[in-house]
Coordinates of C-alpha atoms and ligand atoms in Angstrom, one line a residue:
M1 CA 113.4 62.8 68.0
K2 CA 113.2 64.2 64.5
T3 CA 115.8 66.7 63.2
R4 CA 116.6 68.4 59.9
A5 CA 119.9 67.3 58.5
A6 CA 122.0 67.4 55.3
I7 CA 122.7 63.8 54.4
A8 CA 125.7 62.7 52.4
V9 CA 124.0 59.7 50.7
E10 CA 127.0 58.7 48.5
P11 CA 130.3 60.2 47.4
N12 CA 130.3 63.0 44.8
K13 CA 126.5 63.6 45.1
P14 CA 124.9 66.8 46.5
L15 CA 123.8 66.6 50.2
V16 CA 120.1 66.0 50.6
I17 CA 118.1 67.9 53.2
E18 CA 115.8 65.6 55.1
E19 CA 114.2 65.1 58.4
V20 CA 116.0 62.2 60.2
D21 CA 115.6 60.3 63.4
L22 CA 117.9 60.9 66.3
E23 CA 118.1 58.9 69.5
G24 CA 118.8 60.6 72.7
P25 CA 122.2 60.6 74.4
K26 CA 123.3 57.5 76.2
A27 CA 125.7 57.3 79.1
G28 CA 128.6 59.8 78.7
E29 CA 126.9 61.5 75.7
V30 CA 125.3 64.8 75.2
L31 CA 122.5 66.1 72.9
V32 CA 123.5 69.4 71.3
E33 CA 121.3 71.8 69.2
I34 CA 123.6 73.1 66.5
M35 CA 123.0 76.8 65.9
A36 CA 125.6 77.3 63.2
T37 CA 128.2 75.3 61.3
G38 CA 131.1 76.1 59.0
I39 CA 131.8 74.2 55.8
C40 CA 135.5 73.2 55.8
H41 CA 137.5 71.7 52.9
T42 CA 137.8 68.5 54.9
D43 CA 134.0 68.0 54.6
A44 CA 134.4 68.4 50.8
Y45 CA 137.4 66.0 50.8
T46 CA 135.2 63.3 52.5
L47 CA 132.2 64.0 50.3
E48 CA 134.5 63.6 47.2
G49 CA 135.3 60.1 48.4
K50 CA 139.0 61.0 49.1
D51 CA 138.8 60.2 52.8
S52 CA 140.1 56.7 53.8
E53 CA 137.6 56.9 56.7
G54 CA 134.7 58.2 54.6
I55 CA 131.5 56.2 55.2
F56 CA 128.1 56.7 53.6
P57 CA 125.3 57.4 54.2
S58 CA 126.4 59.9 56.8
I59 CA 125.9 63.3 58.3
L60 CA 129.1 65.4 57.7
G61 CA 130.1 68.6 59.4
H62 CA 132.7 69.2 62.1
E63 CA 133.0 73.0 62.5
G64 CA 130.0 73.9 64.7
A65 CA 128.6 75.7 67.7
G66 CA 125.5 75.1 69.7
I67 CA 123.6 74.6 73.0
V68 CA 123.5 71.5 75.2
R69 CA 119.9 70.4 75.4
E70 CA 120.2 67.0 77.2
V71 CA 122.9 65.0 78.9
G72 CA 123.1 61.2 79.3
P73 CA 123.8 59.4 82.5
G74 CA 127.2 60.2 84.1
V75 CA 127.8 63.4 82.3
T76 CA 129.4 66.0 84.7
S77 CA 131.3 68.5 82.6
V78 CA 128.3 70.2 80.8
E79 CA 124.6 70.7 81.5
P80 CA 121.6 71.7 79.5
G81 CA 121.8 75.4 78.5
D82 CA 125.6 75.4 78.2
H83 CA 127.1 76.8 74.9
V84 CA 129.5 74.4 73.3
I85 CA 131.8 73.9 70.4
P86 CA 131.9 70.3 69.1
L87 CA 135.4 68.8 68.9
Y88 CA 136.6 66.4 66.2
T89 CA 139.6 66.0 68.4
A90 CA 138.2 65.0 71.8
E91 CA 139.9 65.6 75.1
C92 CA 139.1 62.9 77.8
R93 CA 142.0 64.0 80.1
Q94 CA 142.4 60.3 81.1
C95 CA 144.0 58.5 78.1
K96 CA 147.8 58.1 77.8
T97 CA 147.9 60.9 75.2
C98 CA 146.0 63.4 77.3
L99 CA 148.0 62.6 80.4
S100 CA 151.3 62.8 78.5
Q101 CA 150.8 66.5 77.8
K102 CA 152.8 65.8 74.6
S103 CA 149.9 65.7 72.1
N104 CA 146.3 66.7 71.7
L105 CA 145.5 63.5 69.8
C106 CA 143.2 62.0 72.5
T107 CA 142.5 58.4 71.8
S108 CA 139.4 57.8 74.0
V109 CA 136.8 58.0 71.2
R110 CA 139.0 58.1 68.1
A111 CA 138.7 54.5 67.0
T112 CA 134.8 54.4 67.0
Q113 CA 134.8 58.0 65.6
G114 CA 136.7 56.8 62.6
K115 CA 134.1 54.2 62.0
G116 CA 131.2 56.7 62.1
V117 CA 129.7 55.5 65.3
M118 CA 129.5 56.5 69.0
P119 CA 131.8 54.9 71.6
D120 CA 129.4 52.0 72.1
G121 CA 129.7 51.1 68.4
T122 CA 126.2 52.2 67.4
S123 CA 124.8 55.2 65.6
R124 CA 122.2 57.6 67.0
F125 CA 121.1 58.7 63.5
S126 CA 118.7 56.9 61.2
W127 CA 116.7 57.8 58.1
K128 CA 113.7 55.8 56.8
G129 CA 114.7 53.0 59.1
K130 CA 118.3 52.9 57.8
Q131 CA 121.4 53.7 59.9
L132 CA 123.2 57.0 59.1
Y133 CA 126.8 57.3 60.2
H134 CA 128.3 60.0 62.3
Y135 CA 131.2 62.1 61.1
M136 CA 134.4 63.1 62.9
G137 CA 132.4 62.6 66.1
C138 CA 130.5 65.8 65.4
S139 CA 128.0 65.6 62.5
T140 CA 127.3 69.4 62.7
F141 CA 125.3 69.3 59.4
S142 CA 122.3 68.3 61.6
N143 CA 120.2 70.7 63.7
F144 CA 120.5 68.3 66.6
T145 CA 123.4 65.9 67.1
V146 CA 124.7 63.6 69.8
L147 CA 128.4 63.6 70.8
S148 CA 130.6 62.1 73.5
E149 CA 131.0 64.4 76.5
Y150 CA 134.7 64.5 75.7
S151 CA 133.9 66.0 72.3
V152 CA 132.3 69.2 73.5
A153 CA 134.1 72.3 74.7
K154 CA 132.1 74.6 77.0
I155 CA 132.4 78.2 75.9
R156 CA 131.2 81.7 77.1
K157 CA 127.6 82.5 76.3
D158 CA 128.3 85.9 74.7
A159 CA 130.2 84.5 71.8
P160 CA 128.0 84.6 68.6
F161 CA 127.4 81.1 67.3
D162 CA 127.8 82.1 63.6
K163 CA 131.4 83.2 64.4
A164 CA 132.3 80.8 67.2
C165 CA 131.6 77.8 65.0
Y166 CA 134.6 78.6 62.8
I167 CA 136.8 78.1 66.0
G168 CA 135.6 74.5 65.9
C169 CA 138.1 73.9 63.1
G170 CA 139.6 76.6 60.8
V171 CA 140.5 79.3 63.3
T172 CA 141.9 77.0 66.0
T173 CA 143.8 74.9 63.4
G174 CA 145.4 77.9 61.7
V175 CA 146.3 80.0 64.7
G176 CA 147.1 76.9 66.8
A177 CA 149.5 75.6 64.2
V178 CA 151.5 78.8 64.7
V179 CA 151.3 79.1 68.4
W180 CA 151.2 75.6 69.7
T181 CA 152.5 73.3 66.9
A182 CA 155.4 75.4 65.5
G183 CA 155.9 77.8 68.4
V184 CA 156.8 80.6 66.0
E185 CA 158.9 83.2 67.8
P186 CA 158.8 87.0 67.3
G187 CA 160.9 88.1 64.3
A188 CA 160.7 84.8 62.5
N189 CA 160.1 84.6 58.7
V190 CA 157.1 82.5 57.8
A191 CA 155.7 81.2 54.5
V192 CA 152.1 80.0 54.2
F193 CA 151.0 77.9 51.2
G194 CA 147.2 78.1 50.6
L195 CA 145.4 81.2 51.7
G196 CA 141.9 79.8 52.3
G197 CA 139.9 79.1 55.4
I198 CA 142.9 77.6 57.2
G199 CA 145.8 79.5 55.7
L200 CA 144.4 82.9 56.4
N201 CA 144.2 81.9 60.1
V202 CA 147.9 80.8 59.9
I203 CA 148.6 84.3 58.5
Q204 CA 146.9 86.0 61.4
G205 CA 148.5 83.6 63.9
A206 CA 151.9 84.7 62.5
R207 CA 150.9 88.3 62.9
L208 CA 149.7 87.6 66.5
V209 CA 153.1 86.2 67.5
G210 CA 155.1 89.0 65.9
A211 CA 156.6 87.3 62.9
N212 CA 158.8 89.3 60.6
K213 CA 158.1 88.4 57.0
I214 CA 154.8 86.6 56.4
I215 CA 154.8 85.3 52.9
G216 CA 151.6 84.0 51.4
V217 CA 151.5 81.6 48.4
D218 CA 148.3 80.9 46.5
I219 CA 147.3 80.2 42.9
N220 CA 144.2 82.4 43.4
P221 CA 145.2 86.1 43.1
A222 CA 141.9 87.1 44.7
R223 CA 143.4 85.9 48.0
E224 CA 146.1 88.6 48.1
G225 CA 143.9 91.4 49.4
I226 CA 142.4 89.7 52.4
A227 CA 145.7 88.0 53.2
R228 CA 147.4 91.5 53.4
E229 CA 144.6 92.7 55.6
F230 CA 145.4 89.7 57.9
G231 CA 149.2 90.4 58.0
M232 CA 150.8 89.0 54.9
T233 CA 153.8 91.0 53.8
D234 CA 154.6 89.3 50.5
F235 CA 152.4 87.4 48.0
V236 CA 153.7 84.8 45.6
N237 CA 151.4 83.3 42.9
P238 CA 152.9 80.1 41.4
K239 CA 150.8 80.6 38.3
E240 CA 152.6 83.9 37.7
I241 CA 156.2 82.9 38.4
G242 CA 156.0 79.2 37.6
A243 CA 155.5 76.5 40.2
G244 CA 159.1 75.4 39.8
N245 CA 160.3 78.8 40.9
V246 CA 158.4 79.1 44.2
V247 CA 161.1 77.6 46.4
D248 CA 163.8 79.9 45.0
K249 CA 161.5 82.9 45.4
V250 CA 160.8 82.1 49.1
V251 CA 164.5 81.5 49.7
E252 CA 165.3 84.8 48.1
L253 CA 162.6 86.7 50.1
T254 CA 163.8 85.3 53.4
G255 CA 167.6 85.5 52.9
G256 CA 168.3 81.8 52.8
G257 CA 165.0 80.1 53.6
A258 CA 161.9 80.5 55.9
D259 CA 162.1 79.7 59.6
Y260 CA 158.7 78.1 59.4
T261 CA 156.4 77.1 56.6
F262 CA 152.9 75.8 56.6
D263 CA 151.0 73.8 54.0
C264 CA 147.3 74.6 53.9
T265 CA 146.5 73.1 50.5
G266 CA 146.5 69.3 50.9
N267 CA 148.6 69.1 47.8
T268 CA 151.6 66.8 48.3
D269 CA 153.7 68.6 45.7
V270 CA 153.1 71.9 47.6
M271 CA 154.0 70.1 50.8
R272 CA 157.4 69.3 49.3
Q273 CA 157.9 72.9 48.2
A274 CA 157.0 74.1 51.7
L275 CA 159.7 71.9 53.2
E276 CA 162.4 72.7 50.7
C277 CA 162.0 76.4 51.1
C278 CA 162.8 76.1 54.8
H279 CA 166.1 77.5 56.1
R280 CA 169.0 75.0 56.1
G281 CA 169.9 74.0 59.6
W282 CA 166.6 74.9 61.4
G283 CA 163.6 75.6 59.1
E284 CA 160.5 73.7 60.1
S285 CA 157.6 72.8 57.8
I286 CA 154.2 72.1 59.3
I287 CA 151.7 70.0 57.2
I288 CA 148.1 71.1 57.9
G289 CA 146.6 70.1 54.6
V290 CA 144.9 66.7 54.3
A291 CA 146.0 64.8 51.2
E292 CA 143.6 62.4 49.5
A293 CA 143.8 58.7 50.4
G294 CA 146.8 57.1 48.9
K295 CA 148.8 60.2 48.2
E296 CA 152.3 60.3 49.8
I297 CA 155.0 63.0 50.4
S298 CA 158.6 62.7 49.3
T299 CA 161.8 64.7 49.4
R300 CA 165.6 63.9 49.4
P301 CA 166.7 62.7 52.9
F302 CA 169.4 65.3 52.5
Q303 CA 166.8 68.0 53.1
L304 CA 166.4 66.6 56.6
V305 CA 170.0 65.7 57.1
T306 CA 170.8 69.4 56.6
G307 CA 168.5 70.3 59.5
R308 CA 165.0 70.9 58.1
V309 CA 162.2 69.5 60.2
W310 CA 158.9 68.1 58.6
K311 CA 156.0 67.6 60.9
G312 CA 152.2 68.0 61.0
T313 CA 149.4 69.2 63.1
A314 CA 145.8 68.2 64.0
F315 CA 143.5 71.0 65.1
G316 CA 146.5 73.2 65.5
G317 CA 147.8 71.1 68.4
A318 CA 144.9 72.5 70.5
R319 CA 143.6 70.4 73.4
G320 CA 139.9 70.6 72.6
R321 CA 138.2 71.3 75.9
T322 CA 141.1 73.2 77.4
D323 CA 142.3 75.4 74.6
T324 CA 139.2 76.1 72.4
P325 CA 137.7 78.4 75.0
K326 CA 140.9 80.4 75.0
I327 CA 140.6 80.9 71.2
V328 CA 137.0 82.2 71.8
D329 CA 138.4 84.6 74.4
W330 CA 141.1 85.8 71.9
Y331 CA 138.3 86.5 69.4
M332 CA 136.0 88.3 71.9
D333 CA 139.0 90.3 73.1
K334 CA 139.8 91.2 69.4
K335 CA 143.3 89.6 69.5
I336 CA 142.2 87.7 66.4
E337 CA 139.6 88.4 63.8
I338 CA 136.9 86.1 62.4
D339 CA 134.2 88.2 60.8
P340 CA 135.9 89.2 57.5
L341 CA 136.7 85.5 56.8
I342 CA 133.1 84.4 56.9
T343 CA 132.1 85.5 53.4
H344 CA 128.8 83.7 53.0
T345 CA 126.0 82.6 55.4
M346 CA 123.0 80.6 54.3
P347 CA 120.2 78.3 55.6
L348 CA 120.8 74.5 55.7
E349 CA 118.7 74.2 52.5
D350 CA 121.5 76.0 50.6
I351 CA 124.4 74.1 52.0
N352 CA 125.4 72.6 48.6
K353 CA 126.1 76.2 47.4
A354 CA 128.8 76.4 50.1
F355 CA 130.7 73.5 48.5
D356 CA 130.3 75.1 45.1
L357 CA 131.6 78.5 46.3
M358 CA 134.6 76.8 48.0
H359 CA 135.5 74.9 44.8
E360 CA 135.1 78.0 42.7
G361 CA 137.5 79.9 45.1
K362 CA 134.7 82.5 45.7
S363 CA 134.4 81.9 49.4
I364 CA 136.8 81.9 52.3
R365 CA 134.4 80.4 54.8
S366 CA 130.7 79.7 54.4
V367 CA 128.5 79.3 57.5
V368 CA 125.1 77.6 57.7
I369 CA 122.8 79.1 60.3
F370 CA 120.0 76.8 61.5
Ligands
NAD1 P1 140.3 76.1 51.2 O1 139.7 75.5 50.0 O2 139.5 77.2 51.9 O3 141.7 76.8 50.9 C1 142.7 76.1 50.1 C2 143.5 77.2 49.5 O4 144.7 76.6 48.8 C3 142.8 78.0 48.4 O5 142.9 79.3 48.6 C4 143.5 77.5 47.1 O6 143.5 78.5 46.1 C5 144.9 77.2 47.6 N1 145.6 76.2 46.7 C6 145.1 75.1 46.1 N2 146.1 74.5 45.4 C7 147.2 75.3 45.5 C8 148.5 75.3 45.0 N3 148.9 74.3 44.2 N4 149.4 76.2 45.4 C9 149.0 77.2 46.2 N5 147.8 77.4 46.7 C10 146.9 76.4 46.4 O7 140.6 74.9 52.2 P2 140.7 75.0 53.8 O8 139.4 74.8 54.5 O9 141.6 76.2 54.1 O10 141.6 73.7 54.1 C11 142.9 73.6 53.6 C12 143.4 72.2 53.9 O11 143.6 72.0 55.3 C13 142.5 71.1 53.4 O12 143.3 70.0 52.9 C14 141.8 70.6 54.7 O13 141.4 69.3 54.6 C15 142.9 70.7 55.6 N6 142.6 70.9 57.1 C16 143.4 70.3 58.0 C17 143.2 70.4 59.3 C18 144.1 69.8 60.3 O14 143.7 69.7 61.5 N7 145.2 69.2 59.9 C19 142.1 71.2 59.8 C20 141.3 71.9 58.8 C21 141.6 71.7 57.4
AHE2 N1 139.8 60.6 58.1 C1 141.0 61.3 57.4 C2 141.8 62.1 58.5 C3 142.2 63.4 57.8 C4 142.8 64.3 58.8 O1 144.0 64.3 58.8 N2 142.0 65.0 59.6 C5 142.6 66.0 60.4 C6 141.5 67.1 60.7 S1 140.9 67.9 59.3 C7 139.7 68.9 59.9 O2 139.3 69.8 58.9 C8 143.0 65.6 61.7 O3 143.1 66.3 62.7 N3 143.3 64.3 61.9 C9 143.6 63.8 63.2 C10 142.8 62.6 63.4 O4 142.8 62.1 64.6 O5 142.2 62.1 62.4 C11 141.9 60.2 56.8 O6 142.7 60.7 55.9 O7 141.8 59.1 57.2
ZN3 ZN1 138.0 71.2 59.2

């Protein structure tokens, strides 16, 4: 079939909107009509050539929502007409990781996904006779896309696509990092570094679990207002107090250090600050941000010897097919908010504007509606 898509032809070049060719779903695969997709900073990170798994030409996008239109042989968990959220962290429920109940990092399709192809090693997309690579197993910047059955979560039909798509990454990652990865308890003091499409969901996750102080740190003063609406109690701008004073400021605000901190910037220097402002003895720092290829984190071992814990999270620790529908319910039941975070919507033809708005700090989340 033919479908409209935004193609990432090469790094650091605008996406091009073209009609591409898409093969139907093979065994264990599903064809999904994408109705809406968010643009996440990770898409930008890959487009900028910072992703060690970045392959071009490809169709990016991993934060979508849509409708199953066709299923390949052997598919049993969804059928045409089902509403789904594509999953860049699949859930097969058969691999060692899924069976361990210790991690959401299902391995069933991850190796081929990282090579931009389907589980059989081939691509379903092509353009002018040339192969196009898939992205994060989703490629939601295409009106129609093919995914593994394990990479779609069936959701309720009354959830609006232009909001539910955000649950495909940012909302679940941010709220999940608080609830599932960190397990923040009521009354805990939390610090969130980076108040963008992910960080603001960490803020609302902290509010949801009854955190005490919810400190937000961002170099963009325009983020303070919305962050306070979402539950932030204290705002720290490194540009105002000096980046070198951020750790001391958070330690002061929390009476000795935060119980939990979250990096939502992808900046390795910020990741270090987030760790070092954790409380001696028990503070935990969760890395959400994705650092560009080659970047590494560092700190004195003494920071860990004295009880601080450094860990990370993928998709907020959520099991894709099991937990994503719960987040949709939390939104529909108004336990969490999404609408104010989606600051821009646009047609596919304007998708490059979404990247500009993100880099200019003028958007929180942009959504393309097909
Ligand atoms: P975003 O651009 O919407 O937000 C980033 C925020 O960080 C902005 O508000 C920016 O002003 C702020 N910031 C930048 N540098 C800063 C600094 N030095 N100090 C304080 N604040 C700073 O991006 P996003 O979509 O929220 O994504 C955030 C990060 O999370 C990215 O690295 C993205 O790749 C990553 N991510 C990871 C996962 C995961 O599963 N681990 C999921 C989604 C996104
Ligand atoms: N291909 C990248 C991986 C970067 C990364 O860490 N990705 C996050 C999701 S970001 C979504 O916006 C993740 O969950 N990774 C787990 C996984 O299985 O990749 C690189 O750096 O190589
Ligand atoms: Zn993302």
